[in-house]
mmCIF file with all atom_site columns, C-alpha atoms in Angstrom:
data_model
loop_
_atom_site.group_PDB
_atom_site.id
_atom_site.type_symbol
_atom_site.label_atom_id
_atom_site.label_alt_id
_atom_site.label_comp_id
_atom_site.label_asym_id
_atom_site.label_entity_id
_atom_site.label_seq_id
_atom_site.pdbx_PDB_ins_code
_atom_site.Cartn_x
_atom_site.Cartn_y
_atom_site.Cartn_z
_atom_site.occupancy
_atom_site.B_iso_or_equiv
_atom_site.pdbx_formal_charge
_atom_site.auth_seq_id
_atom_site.auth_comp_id
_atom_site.auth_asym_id
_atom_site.auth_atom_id
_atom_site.pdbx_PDB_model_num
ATOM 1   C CA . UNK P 1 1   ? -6.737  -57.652 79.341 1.00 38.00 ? 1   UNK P CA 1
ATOM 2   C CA . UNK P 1 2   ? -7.927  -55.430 76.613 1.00 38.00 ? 2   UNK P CA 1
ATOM 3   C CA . UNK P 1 3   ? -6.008  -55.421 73.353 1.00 36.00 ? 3   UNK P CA 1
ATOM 4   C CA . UNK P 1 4   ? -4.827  -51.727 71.756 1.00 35.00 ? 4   UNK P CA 1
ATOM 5   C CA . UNK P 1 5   ? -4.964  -53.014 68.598 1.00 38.00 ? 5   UNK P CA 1
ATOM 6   C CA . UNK P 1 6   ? -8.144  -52.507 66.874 1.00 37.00 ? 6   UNK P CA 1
ATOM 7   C CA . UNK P 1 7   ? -9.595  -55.974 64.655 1.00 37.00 ? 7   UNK P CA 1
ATOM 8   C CA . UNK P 1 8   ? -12.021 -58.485 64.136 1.00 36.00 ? 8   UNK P CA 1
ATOM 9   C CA . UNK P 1 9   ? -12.940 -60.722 67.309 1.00 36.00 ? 9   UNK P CA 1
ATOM 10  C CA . UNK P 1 10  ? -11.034 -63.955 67.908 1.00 37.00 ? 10  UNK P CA 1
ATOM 11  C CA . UNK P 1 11  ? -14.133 -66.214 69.345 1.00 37.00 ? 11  UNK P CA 1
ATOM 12  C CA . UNK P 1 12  ? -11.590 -68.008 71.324 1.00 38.00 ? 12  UNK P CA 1
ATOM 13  C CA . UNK P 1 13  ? -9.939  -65.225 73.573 1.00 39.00 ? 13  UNK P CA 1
ATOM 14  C CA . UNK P 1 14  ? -12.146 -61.975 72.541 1.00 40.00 ? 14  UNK P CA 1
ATOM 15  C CA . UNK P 1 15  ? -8.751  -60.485 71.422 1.00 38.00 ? 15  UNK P CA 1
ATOM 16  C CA . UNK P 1 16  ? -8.186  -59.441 68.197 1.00 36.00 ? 16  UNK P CA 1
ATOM 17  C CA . UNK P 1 17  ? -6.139  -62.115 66.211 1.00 37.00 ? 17  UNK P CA 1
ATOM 18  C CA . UNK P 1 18  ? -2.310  -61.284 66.486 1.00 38.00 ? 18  UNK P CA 1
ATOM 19  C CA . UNK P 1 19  ? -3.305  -58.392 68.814 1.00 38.00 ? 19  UNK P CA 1
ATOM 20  C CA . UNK P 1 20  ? -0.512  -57.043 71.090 1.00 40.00 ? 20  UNK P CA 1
ATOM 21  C CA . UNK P 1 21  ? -1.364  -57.203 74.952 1.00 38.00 ? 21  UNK P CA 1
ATOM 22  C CA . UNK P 1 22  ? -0.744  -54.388 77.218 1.00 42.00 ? 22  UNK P CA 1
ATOM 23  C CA . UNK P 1 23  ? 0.344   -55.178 80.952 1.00 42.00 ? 23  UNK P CA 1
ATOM 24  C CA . UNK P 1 24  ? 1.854   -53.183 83.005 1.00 41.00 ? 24  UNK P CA 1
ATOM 25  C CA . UNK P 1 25  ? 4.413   -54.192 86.584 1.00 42.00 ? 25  UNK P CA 1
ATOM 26  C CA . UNK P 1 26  ? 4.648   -51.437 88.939 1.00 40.00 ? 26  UNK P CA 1
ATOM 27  C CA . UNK P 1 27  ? 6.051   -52.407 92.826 1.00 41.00 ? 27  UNK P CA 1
ATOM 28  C CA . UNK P 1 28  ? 3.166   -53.041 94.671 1.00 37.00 ? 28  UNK P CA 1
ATOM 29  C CA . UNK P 1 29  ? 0.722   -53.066 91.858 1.00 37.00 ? 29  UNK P CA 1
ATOM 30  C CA . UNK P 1 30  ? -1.435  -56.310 90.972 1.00 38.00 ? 30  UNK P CA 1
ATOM 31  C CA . UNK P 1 31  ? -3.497  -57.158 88.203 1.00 43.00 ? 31  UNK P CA 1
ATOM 32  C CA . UNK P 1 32  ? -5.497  -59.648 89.859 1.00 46.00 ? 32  UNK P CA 1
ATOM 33  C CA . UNK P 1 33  ? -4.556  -62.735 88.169 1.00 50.00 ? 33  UNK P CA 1
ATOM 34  C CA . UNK P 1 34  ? -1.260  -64.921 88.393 1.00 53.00 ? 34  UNK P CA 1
ATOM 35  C CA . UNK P 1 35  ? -1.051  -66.215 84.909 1.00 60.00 ? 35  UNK P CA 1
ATOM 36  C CA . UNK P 1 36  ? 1.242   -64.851 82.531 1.00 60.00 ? 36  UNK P CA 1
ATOM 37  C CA . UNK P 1 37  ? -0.289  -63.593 79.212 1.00 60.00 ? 37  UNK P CA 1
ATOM 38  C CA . UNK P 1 38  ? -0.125  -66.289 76.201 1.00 82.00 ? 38  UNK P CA 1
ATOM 39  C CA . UNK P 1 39  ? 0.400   -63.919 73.309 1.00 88.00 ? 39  UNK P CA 1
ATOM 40  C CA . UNK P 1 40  ? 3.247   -61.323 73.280 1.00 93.00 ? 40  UNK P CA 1
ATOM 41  C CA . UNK P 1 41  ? 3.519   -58.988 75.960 1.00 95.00 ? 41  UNK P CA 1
ATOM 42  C CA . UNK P 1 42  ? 4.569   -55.680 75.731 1.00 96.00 ? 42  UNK P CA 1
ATOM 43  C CA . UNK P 1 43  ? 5.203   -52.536 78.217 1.00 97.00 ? 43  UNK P CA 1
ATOM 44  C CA . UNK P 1 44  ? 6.820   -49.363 79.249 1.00 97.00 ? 44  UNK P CA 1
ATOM 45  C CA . UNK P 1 45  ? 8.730   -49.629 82.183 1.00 97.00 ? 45  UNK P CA 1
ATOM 46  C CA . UNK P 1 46  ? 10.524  -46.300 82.020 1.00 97.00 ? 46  UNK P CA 1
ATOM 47  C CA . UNK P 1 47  ? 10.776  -43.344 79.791 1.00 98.00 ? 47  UNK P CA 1
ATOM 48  C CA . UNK P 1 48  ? 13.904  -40.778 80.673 1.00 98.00 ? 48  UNK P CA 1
ATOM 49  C CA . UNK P 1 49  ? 15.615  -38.125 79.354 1.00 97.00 ? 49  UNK P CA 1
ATOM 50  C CA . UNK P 1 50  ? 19.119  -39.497 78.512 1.00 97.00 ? 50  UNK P CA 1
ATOM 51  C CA . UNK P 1 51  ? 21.487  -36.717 76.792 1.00 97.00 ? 51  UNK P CA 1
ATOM 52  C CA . UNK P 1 52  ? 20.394  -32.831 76.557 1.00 97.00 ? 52  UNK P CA 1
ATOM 53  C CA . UNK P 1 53  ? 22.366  -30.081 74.419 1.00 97.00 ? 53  UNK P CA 1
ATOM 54  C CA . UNK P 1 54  ? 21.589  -26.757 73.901 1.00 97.00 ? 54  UNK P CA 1
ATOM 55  C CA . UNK P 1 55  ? 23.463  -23.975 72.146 1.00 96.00 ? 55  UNK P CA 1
ATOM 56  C CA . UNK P 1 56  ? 22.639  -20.429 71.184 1.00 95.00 ? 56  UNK P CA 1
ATOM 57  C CA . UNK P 1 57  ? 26.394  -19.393 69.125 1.00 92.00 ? 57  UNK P CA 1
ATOM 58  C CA . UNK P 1 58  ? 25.098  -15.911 67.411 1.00 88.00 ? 58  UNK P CA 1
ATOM 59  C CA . UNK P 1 59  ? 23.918  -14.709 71.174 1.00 89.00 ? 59  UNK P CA 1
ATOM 60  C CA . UNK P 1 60  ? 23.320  -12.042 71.960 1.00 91.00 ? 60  UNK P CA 1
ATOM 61  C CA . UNK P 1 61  ? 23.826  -10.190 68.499 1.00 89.00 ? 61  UNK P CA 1
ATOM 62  C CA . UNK P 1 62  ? 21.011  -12.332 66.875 1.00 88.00 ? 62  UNK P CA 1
ATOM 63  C CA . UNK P 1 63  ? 18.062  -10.466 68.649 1.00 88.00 ? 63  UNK P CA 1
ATOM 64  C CA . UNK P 1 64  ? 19.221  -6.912  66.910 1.00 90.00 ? 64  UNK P CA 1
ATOM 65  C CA . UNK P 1 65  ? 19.192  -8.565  63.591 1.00 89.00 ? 65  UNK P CA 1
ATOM 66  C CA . UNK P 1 66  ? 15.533  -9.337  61.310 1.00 88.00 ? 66  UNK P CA 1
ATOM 67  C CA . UNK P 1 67  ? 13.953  -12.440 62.369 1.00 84.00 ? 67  UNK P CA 1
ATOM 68  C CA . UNK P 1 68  ? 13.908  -14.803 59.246 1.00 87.00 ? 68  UNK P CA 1
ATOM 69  C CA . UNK P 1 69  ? 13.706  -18.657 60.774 1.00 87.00 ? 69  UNK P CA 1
ATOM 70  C CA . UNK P 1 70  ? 14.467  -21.854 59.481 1.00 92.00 ? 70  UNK P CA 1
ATOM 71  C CA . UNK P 1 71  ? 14.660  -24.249 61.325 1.00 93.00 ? 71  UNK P CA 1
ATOM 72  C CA . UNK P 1 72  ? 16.905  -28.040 60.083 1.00 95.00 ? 72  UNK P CA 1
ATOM 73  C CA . UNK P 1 73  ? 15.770  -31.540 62.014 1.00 95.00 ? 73  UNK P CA 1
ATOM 74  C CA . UNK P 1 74  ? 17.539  -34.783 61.658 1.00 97.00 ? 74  UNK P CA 1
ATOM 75  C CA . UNK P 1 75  ? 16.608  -37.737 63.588 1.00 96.00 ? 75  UNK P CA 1
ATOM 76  C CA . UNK P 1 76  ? 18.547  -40.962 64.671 1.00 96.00 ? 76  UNK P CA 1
ATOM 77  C CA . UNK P 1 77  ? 16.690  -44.332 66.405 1.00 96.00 ? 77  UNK P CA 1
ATOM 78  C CA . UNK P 1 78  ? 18.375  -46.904 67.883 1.00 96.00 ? 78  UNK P CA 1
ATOM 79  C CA . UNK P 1 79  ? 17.943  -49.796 70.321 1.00 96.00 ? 79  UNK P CA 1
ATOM 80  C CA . UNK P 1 80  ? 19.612  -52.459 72.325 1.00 97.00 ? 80  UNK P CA 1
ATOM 81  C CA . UNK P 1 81  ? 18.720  -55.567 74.221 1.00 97.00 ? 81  UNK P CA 1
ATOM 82  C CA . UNK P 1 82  ? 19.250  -55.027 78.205 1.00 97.00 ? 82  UNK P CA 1
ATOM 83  C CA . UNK P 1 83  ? 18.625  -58.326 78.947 1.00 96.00 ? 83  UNK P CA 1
ATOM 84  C CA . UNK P 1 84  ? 15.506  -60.992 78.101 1.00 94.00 ? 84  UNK P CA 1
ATOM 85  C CA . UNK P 1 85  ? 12.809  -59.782 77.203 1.00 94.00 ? 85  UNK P CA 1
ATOM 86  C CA . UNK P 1 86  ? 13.681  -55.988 78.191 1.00 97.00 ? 86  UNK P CA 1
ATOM 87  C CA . UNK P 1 87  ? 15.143  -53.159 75.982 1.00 98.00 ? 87  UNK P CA 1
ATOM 88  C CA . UNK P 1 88  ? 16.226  -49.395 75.940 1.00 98.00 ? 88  UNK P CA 1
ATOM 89  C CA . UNK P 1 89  ? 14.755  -47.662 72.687 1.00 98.00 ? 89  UNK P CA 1
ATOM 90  C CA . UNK P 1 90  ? 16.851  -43.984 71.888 1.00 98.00 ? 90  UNK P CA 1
ATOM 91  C CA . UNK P 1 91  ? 15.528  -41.188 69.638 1.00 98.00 ? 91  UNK P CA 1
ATOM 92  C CA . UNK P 1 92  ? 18.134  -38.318 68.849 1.00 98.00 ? 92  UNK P CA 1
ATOM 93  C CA . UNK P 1 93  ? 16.551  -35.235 67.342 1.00 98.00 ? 93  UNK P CA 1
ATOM 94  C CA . UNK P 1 94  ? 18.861  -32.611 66.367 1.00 97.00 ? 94  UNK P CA 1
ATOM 95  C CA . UNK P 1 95  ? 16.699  -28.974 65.420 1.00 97.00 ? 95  UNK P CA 1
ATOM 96  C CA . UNK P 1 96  ? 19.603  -26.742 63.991 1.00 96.00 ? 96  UNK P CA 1
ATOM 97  C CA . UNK P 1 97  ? 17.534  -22.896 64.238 1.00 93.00 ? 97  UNK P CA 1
ATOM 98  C CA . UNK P 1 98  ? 18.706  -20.381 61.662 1.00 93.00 ? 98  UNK P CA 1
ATOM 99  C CA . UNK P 1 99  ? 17.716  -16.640 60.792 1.00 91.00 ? 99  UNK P CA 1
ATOM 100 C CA . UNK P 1 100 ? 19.048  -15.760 57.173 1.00 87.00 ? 100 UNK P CA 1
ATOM 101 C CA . UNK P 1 101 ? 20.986  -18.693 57.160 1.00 87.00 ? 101 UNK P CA 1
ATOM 102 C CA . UNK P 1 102 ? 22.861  -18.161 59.921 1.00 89.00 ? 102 UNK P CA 1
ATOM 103 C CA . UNK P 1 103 ? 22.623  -20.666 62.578 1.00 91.00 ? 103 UNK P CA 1
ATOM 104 C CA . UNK P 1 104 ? 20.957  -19.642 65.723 1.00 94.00 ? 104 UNK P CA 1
ATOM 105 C CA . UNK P 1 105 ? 20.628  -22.225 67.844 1.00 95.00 ? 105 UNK P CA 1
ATOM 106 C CA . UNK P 1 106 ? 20.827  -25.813 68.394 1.00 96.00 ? 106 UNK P CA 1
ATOM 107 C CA . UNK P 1 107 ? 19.099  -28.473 70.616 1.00 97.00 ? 107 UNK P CA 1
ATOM 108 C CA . UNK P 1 108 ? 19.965  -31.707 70.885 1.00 98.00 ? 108 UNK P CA 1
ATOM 109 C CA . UNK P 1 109 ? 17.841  -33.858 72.409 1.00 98.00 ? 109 UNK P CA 1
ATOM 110 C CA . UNK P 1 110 ? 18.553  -38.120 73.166 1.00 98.00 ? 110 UNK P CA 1
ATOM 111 C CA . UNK P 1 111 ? 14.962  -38.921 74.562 1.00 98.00 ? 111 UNK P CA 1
ATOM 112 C CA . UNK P 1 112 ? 15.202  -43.010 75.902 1.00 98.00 ? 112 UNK P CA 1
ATOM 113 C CA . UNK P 1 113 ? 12.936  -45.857 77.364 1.00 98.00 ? 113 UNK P CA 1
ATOM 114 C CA . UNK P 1 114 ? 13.400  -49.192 78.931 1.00 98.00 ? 114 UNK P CA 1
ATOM 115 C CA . UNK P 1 115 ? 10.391  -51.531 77.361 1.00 98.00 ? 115 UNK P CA 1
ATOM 116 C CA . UNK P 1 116 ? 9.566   -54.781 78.306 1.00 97.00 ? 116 UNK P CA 1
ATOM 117 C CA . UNK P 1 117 ? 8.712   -56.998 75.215 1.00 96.00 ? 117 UNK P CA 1
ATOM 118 C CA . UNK P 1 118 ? 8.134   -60.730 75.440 1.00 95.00 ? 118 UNK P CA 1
ATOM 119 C CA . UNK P 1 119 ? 7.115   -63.488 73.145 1.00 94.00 ? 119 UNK P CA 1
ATOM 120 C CA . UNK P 1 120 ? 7.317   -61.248 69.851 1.00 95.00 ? 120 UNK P CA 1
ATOM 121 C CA . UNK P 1 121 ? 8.719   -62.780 66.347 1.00 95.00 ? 121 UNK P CA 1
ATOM 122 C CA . UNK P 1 122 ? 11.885  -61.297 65.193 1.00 94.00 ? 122 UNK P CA 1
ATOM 123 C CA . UNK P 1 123 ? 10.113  -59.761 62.931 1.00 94.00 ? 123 UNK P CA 1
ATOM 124 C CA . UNK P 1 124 ? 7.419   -58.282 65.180 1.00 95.00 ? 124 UNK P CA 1
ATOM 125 C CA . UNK P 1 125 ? 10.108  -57.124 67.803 1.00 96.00 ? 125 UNK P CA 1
ATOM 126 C CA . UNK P 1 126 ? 12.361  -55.476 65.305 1.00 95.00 ? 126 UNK P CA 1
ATOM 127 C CA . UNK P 1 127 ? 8.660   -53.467 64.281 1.00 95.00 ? 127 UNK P CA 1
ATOM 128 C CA . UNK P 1 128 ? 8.121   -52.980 68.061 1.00 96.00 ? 128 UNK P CA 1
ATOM 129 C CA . UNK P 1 129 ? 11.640  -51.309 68.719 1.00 96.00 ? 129 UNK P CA 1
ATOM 130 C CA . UNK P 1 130 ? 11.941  -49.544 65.578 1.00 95.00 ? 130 UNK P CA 1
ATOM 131 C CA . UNK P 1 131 ? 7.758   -48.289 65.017 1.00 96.00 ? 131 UNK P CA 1
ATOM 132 C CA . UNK P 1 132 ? 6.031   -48.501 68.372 1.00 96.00 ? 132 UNK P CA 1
ATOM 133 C CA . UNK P 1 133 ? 9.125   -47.398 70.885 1.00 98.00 ? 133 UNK P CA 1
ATOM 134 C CA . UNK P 1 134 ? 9.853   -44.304 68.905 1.00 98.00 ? 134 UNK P CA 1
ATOM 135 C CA . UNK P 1 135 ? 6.409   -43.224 68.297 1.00 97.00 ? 135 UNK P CA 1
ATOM 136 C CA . UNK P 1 136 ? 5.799   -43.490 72.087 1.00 98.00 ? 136 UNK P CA 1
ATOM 137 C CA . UNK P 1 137 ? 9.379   -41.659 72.345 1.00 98.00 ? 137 UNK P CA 1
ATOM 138 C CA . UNK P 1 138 ? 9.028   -38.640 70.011 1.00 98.00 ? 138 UNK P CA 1
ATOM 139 C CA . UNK P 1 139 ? 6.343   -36.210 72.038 1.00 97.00 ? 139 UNK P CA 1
ATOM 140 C CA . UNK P 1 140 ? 8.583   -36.205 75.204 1.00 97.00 ? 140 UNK P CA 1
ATOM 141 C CA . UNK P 1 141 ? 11.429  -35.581 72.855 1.00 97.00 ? 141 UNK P CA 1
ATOM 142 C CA . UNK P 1 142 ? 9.815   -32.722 70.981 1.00 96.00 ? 142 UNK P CA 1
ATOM 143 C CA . UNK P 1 143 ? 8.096   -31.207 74.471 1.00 96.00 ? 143 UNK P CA 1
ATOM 144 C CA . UNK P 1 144 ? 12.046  -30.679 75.549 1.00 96.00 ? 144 UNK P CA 1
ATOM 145 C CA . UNK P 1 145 ? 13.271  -29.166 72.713 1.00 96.00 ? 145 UNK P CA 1
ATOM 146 C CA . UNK P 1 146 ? 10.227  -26.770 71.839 1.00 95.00 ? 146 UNK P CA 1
ATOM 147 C CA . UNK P 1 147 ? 10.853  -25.630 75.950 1.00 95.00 ? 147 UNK P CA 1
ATOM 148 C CA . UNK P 1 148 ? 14.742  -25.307 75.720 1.00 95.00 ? 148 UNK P CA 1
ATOM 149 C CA . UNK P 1 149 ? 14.419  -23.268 72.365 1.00 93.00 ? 149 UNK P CA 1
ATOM 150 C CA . UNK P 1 150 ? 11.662  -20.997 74.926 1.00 94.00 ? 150 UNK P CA 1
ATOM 151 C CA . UNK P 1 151 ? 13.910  -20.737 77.326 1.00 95.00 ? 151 UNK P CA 1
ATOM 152 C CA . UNK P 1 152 ? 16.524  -19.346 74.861 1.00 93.00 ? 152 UNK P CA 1
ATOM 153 C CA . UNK P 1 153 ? 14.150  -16.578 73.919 1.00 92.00 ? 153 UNK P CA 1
ATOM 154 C CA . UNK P 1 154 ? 13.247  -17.867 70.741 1.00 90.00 ? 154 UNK P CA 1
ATOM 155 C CA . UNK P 1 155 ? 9.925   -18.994 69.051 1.00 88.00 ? 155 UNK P CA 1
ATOM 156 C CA . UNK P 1 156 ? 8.316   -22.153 70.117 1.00 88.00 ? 156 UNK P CA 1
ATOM 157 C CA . UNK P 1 157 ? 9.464   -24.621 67.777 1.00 89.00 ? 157 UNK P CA 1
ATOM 158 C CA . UNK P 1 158 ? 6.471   -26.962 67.238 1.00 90.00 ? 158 UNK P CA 1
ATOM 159 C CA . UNK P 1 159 ? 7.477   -30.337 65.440 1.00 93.00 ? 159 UNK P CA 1
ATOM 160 C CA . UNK P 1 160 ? 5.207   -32.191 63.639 1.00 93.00 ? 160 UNK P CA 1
ATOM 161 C CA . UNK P 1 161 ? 4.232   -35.687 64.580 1.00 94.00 ? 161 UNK P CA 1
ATOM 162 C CA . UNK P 1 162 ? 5.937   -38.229 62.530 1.00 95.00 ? 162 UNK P CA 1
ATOM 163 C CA . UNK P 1 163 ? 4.790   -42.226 62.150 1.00 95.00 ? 163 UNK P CA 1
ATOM 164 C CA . UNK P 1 164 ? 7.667   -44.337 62.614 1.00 95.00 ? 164 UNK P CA 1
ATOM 165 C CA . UNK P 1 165 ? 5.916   -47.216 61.918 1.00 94.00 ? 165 UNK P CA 1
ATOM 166 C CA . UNK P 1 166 ? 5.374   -45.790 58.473 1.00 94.00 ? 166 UNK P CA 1
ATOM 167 C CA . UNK P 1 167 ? 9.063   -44.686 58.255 1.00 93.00 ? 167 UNK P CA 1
ATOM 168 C CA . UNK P 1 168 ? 10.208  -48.218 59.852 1.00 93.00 ? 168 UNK P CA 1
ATOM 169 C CA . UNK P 1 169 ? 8.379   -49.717 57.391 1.00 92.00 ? 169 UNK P CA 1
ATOM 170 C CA . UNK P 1 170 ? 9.666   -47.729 54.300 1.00 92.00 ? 170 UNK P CA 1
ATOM 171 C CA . UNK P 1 171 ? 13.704  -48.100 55.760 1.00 90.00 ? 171 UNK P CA 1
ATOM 172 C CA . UNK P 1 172 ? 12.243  -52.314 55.621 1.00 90.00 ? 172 UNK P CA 1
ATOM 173 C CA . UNK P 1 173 ? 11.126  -51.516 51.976 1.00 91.00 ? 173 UNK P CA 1
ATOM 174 C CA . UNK P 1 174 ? 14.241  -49.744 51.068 1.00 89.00 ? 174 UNK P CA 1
ATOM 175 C CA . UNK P 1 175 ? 16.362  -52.216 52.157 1.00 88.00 ? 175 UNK P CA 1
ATOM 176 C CA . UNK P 1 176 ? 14.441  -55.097 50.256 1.00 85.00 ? 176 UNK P CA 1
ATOM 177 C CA . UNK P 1 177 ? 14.969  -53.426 47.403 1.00 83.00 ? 177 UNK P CA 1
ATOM 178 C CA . UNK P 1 178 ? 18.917  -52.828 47.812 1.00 85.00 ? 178 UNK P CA 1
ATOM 179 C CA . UNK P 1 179 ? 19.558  -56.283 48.471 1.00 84.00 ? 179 UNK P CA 1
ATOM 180 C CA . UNK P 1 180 ? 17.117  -57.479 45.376 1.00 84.00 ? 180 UNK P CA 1
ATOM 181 C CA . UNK P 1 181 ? 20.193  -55.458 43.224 1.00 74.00 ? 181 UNK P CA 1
#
């Protein structure tokens, strides 16, 4: 198999050293070979939609007033351990929409996956579930909520992309420090 993660050549394996492994187990779907992979395995097994909200309080008197948006976004990850080797990773983004401060509407949106991740670190599987699974996560997650706040009538809302293995790593870094004090 071909590793995702770009590197310099092991000369053992021709896998980049540490290198994650992508498989994937479908019904009815073979890769050929009957060995398992030696270095840690990882893959999505299923990506759902788990909670939906959406609210519009100020309609229909909003669309008679001056369009002024703002728009407030607070997201929440979490994870849990289905059984070994296989967990559900959860993003919940809240976008609060406001026109002169007045809220507008409000989409909630708990976007979900069931990954398969064997032979990790603790380490490595806590970067995995907290980096990787929500990065993988967030585009479904912001394709619902730009279409429900559509469907309301209003603008597109058009999220930017955000690195949670940057922001994983800075809640790591954060937390060092706290427990340094």
């Amino acid at each position: 198999m071909k590793s995702f993660l770009k590197g310099k050549k092991d000369k053992t394996n021709g896998e980049a050293p540490g290198a994650l492994t992508a498989s994937t187990s479908h019904p009815g779907f073979s890769t050929g070979g009957s060995h398992a992979p030696e270095g840690p395995e990882f893959s999505i097994q299923r990506i759902y939609l788990k909670s939906l909200s959406y609210a519009a309080p100020s309609s229909p008197s909003i669309f008679q007033e001056e369009w002024k948006p703002t728009v407030d976004m607070q997201i929440q990850t979490h994870n849990s351990k289905i059984s070994e080797g296989l967990h559900e990773a959860v993003i919940k983004v809240t976008v609060v929409g406001k026109s002169n401060e007045k809220p507008v509407f409000t989409v909630e949106v708990e976007q979900a996956g069931v990954f398969v991740a064997n032979k990790f670190t603790d380490e490595q599987l806590s970067a995995v579930l907290g980096g990787m699974c929500p990065n993988i996560l967030f585009p479904y997650a912001r394709e619902a909520i730009t279409e429900l706040a559509t469907r309301g009538t209003f603008p597109p809302i058009y999220l930017a992309p955000i690195n949670f293995d940057l922001v994983y790593a800075q809640a790591l870094e954060k937390q060092s420090h706290e427990t340094q004090k």
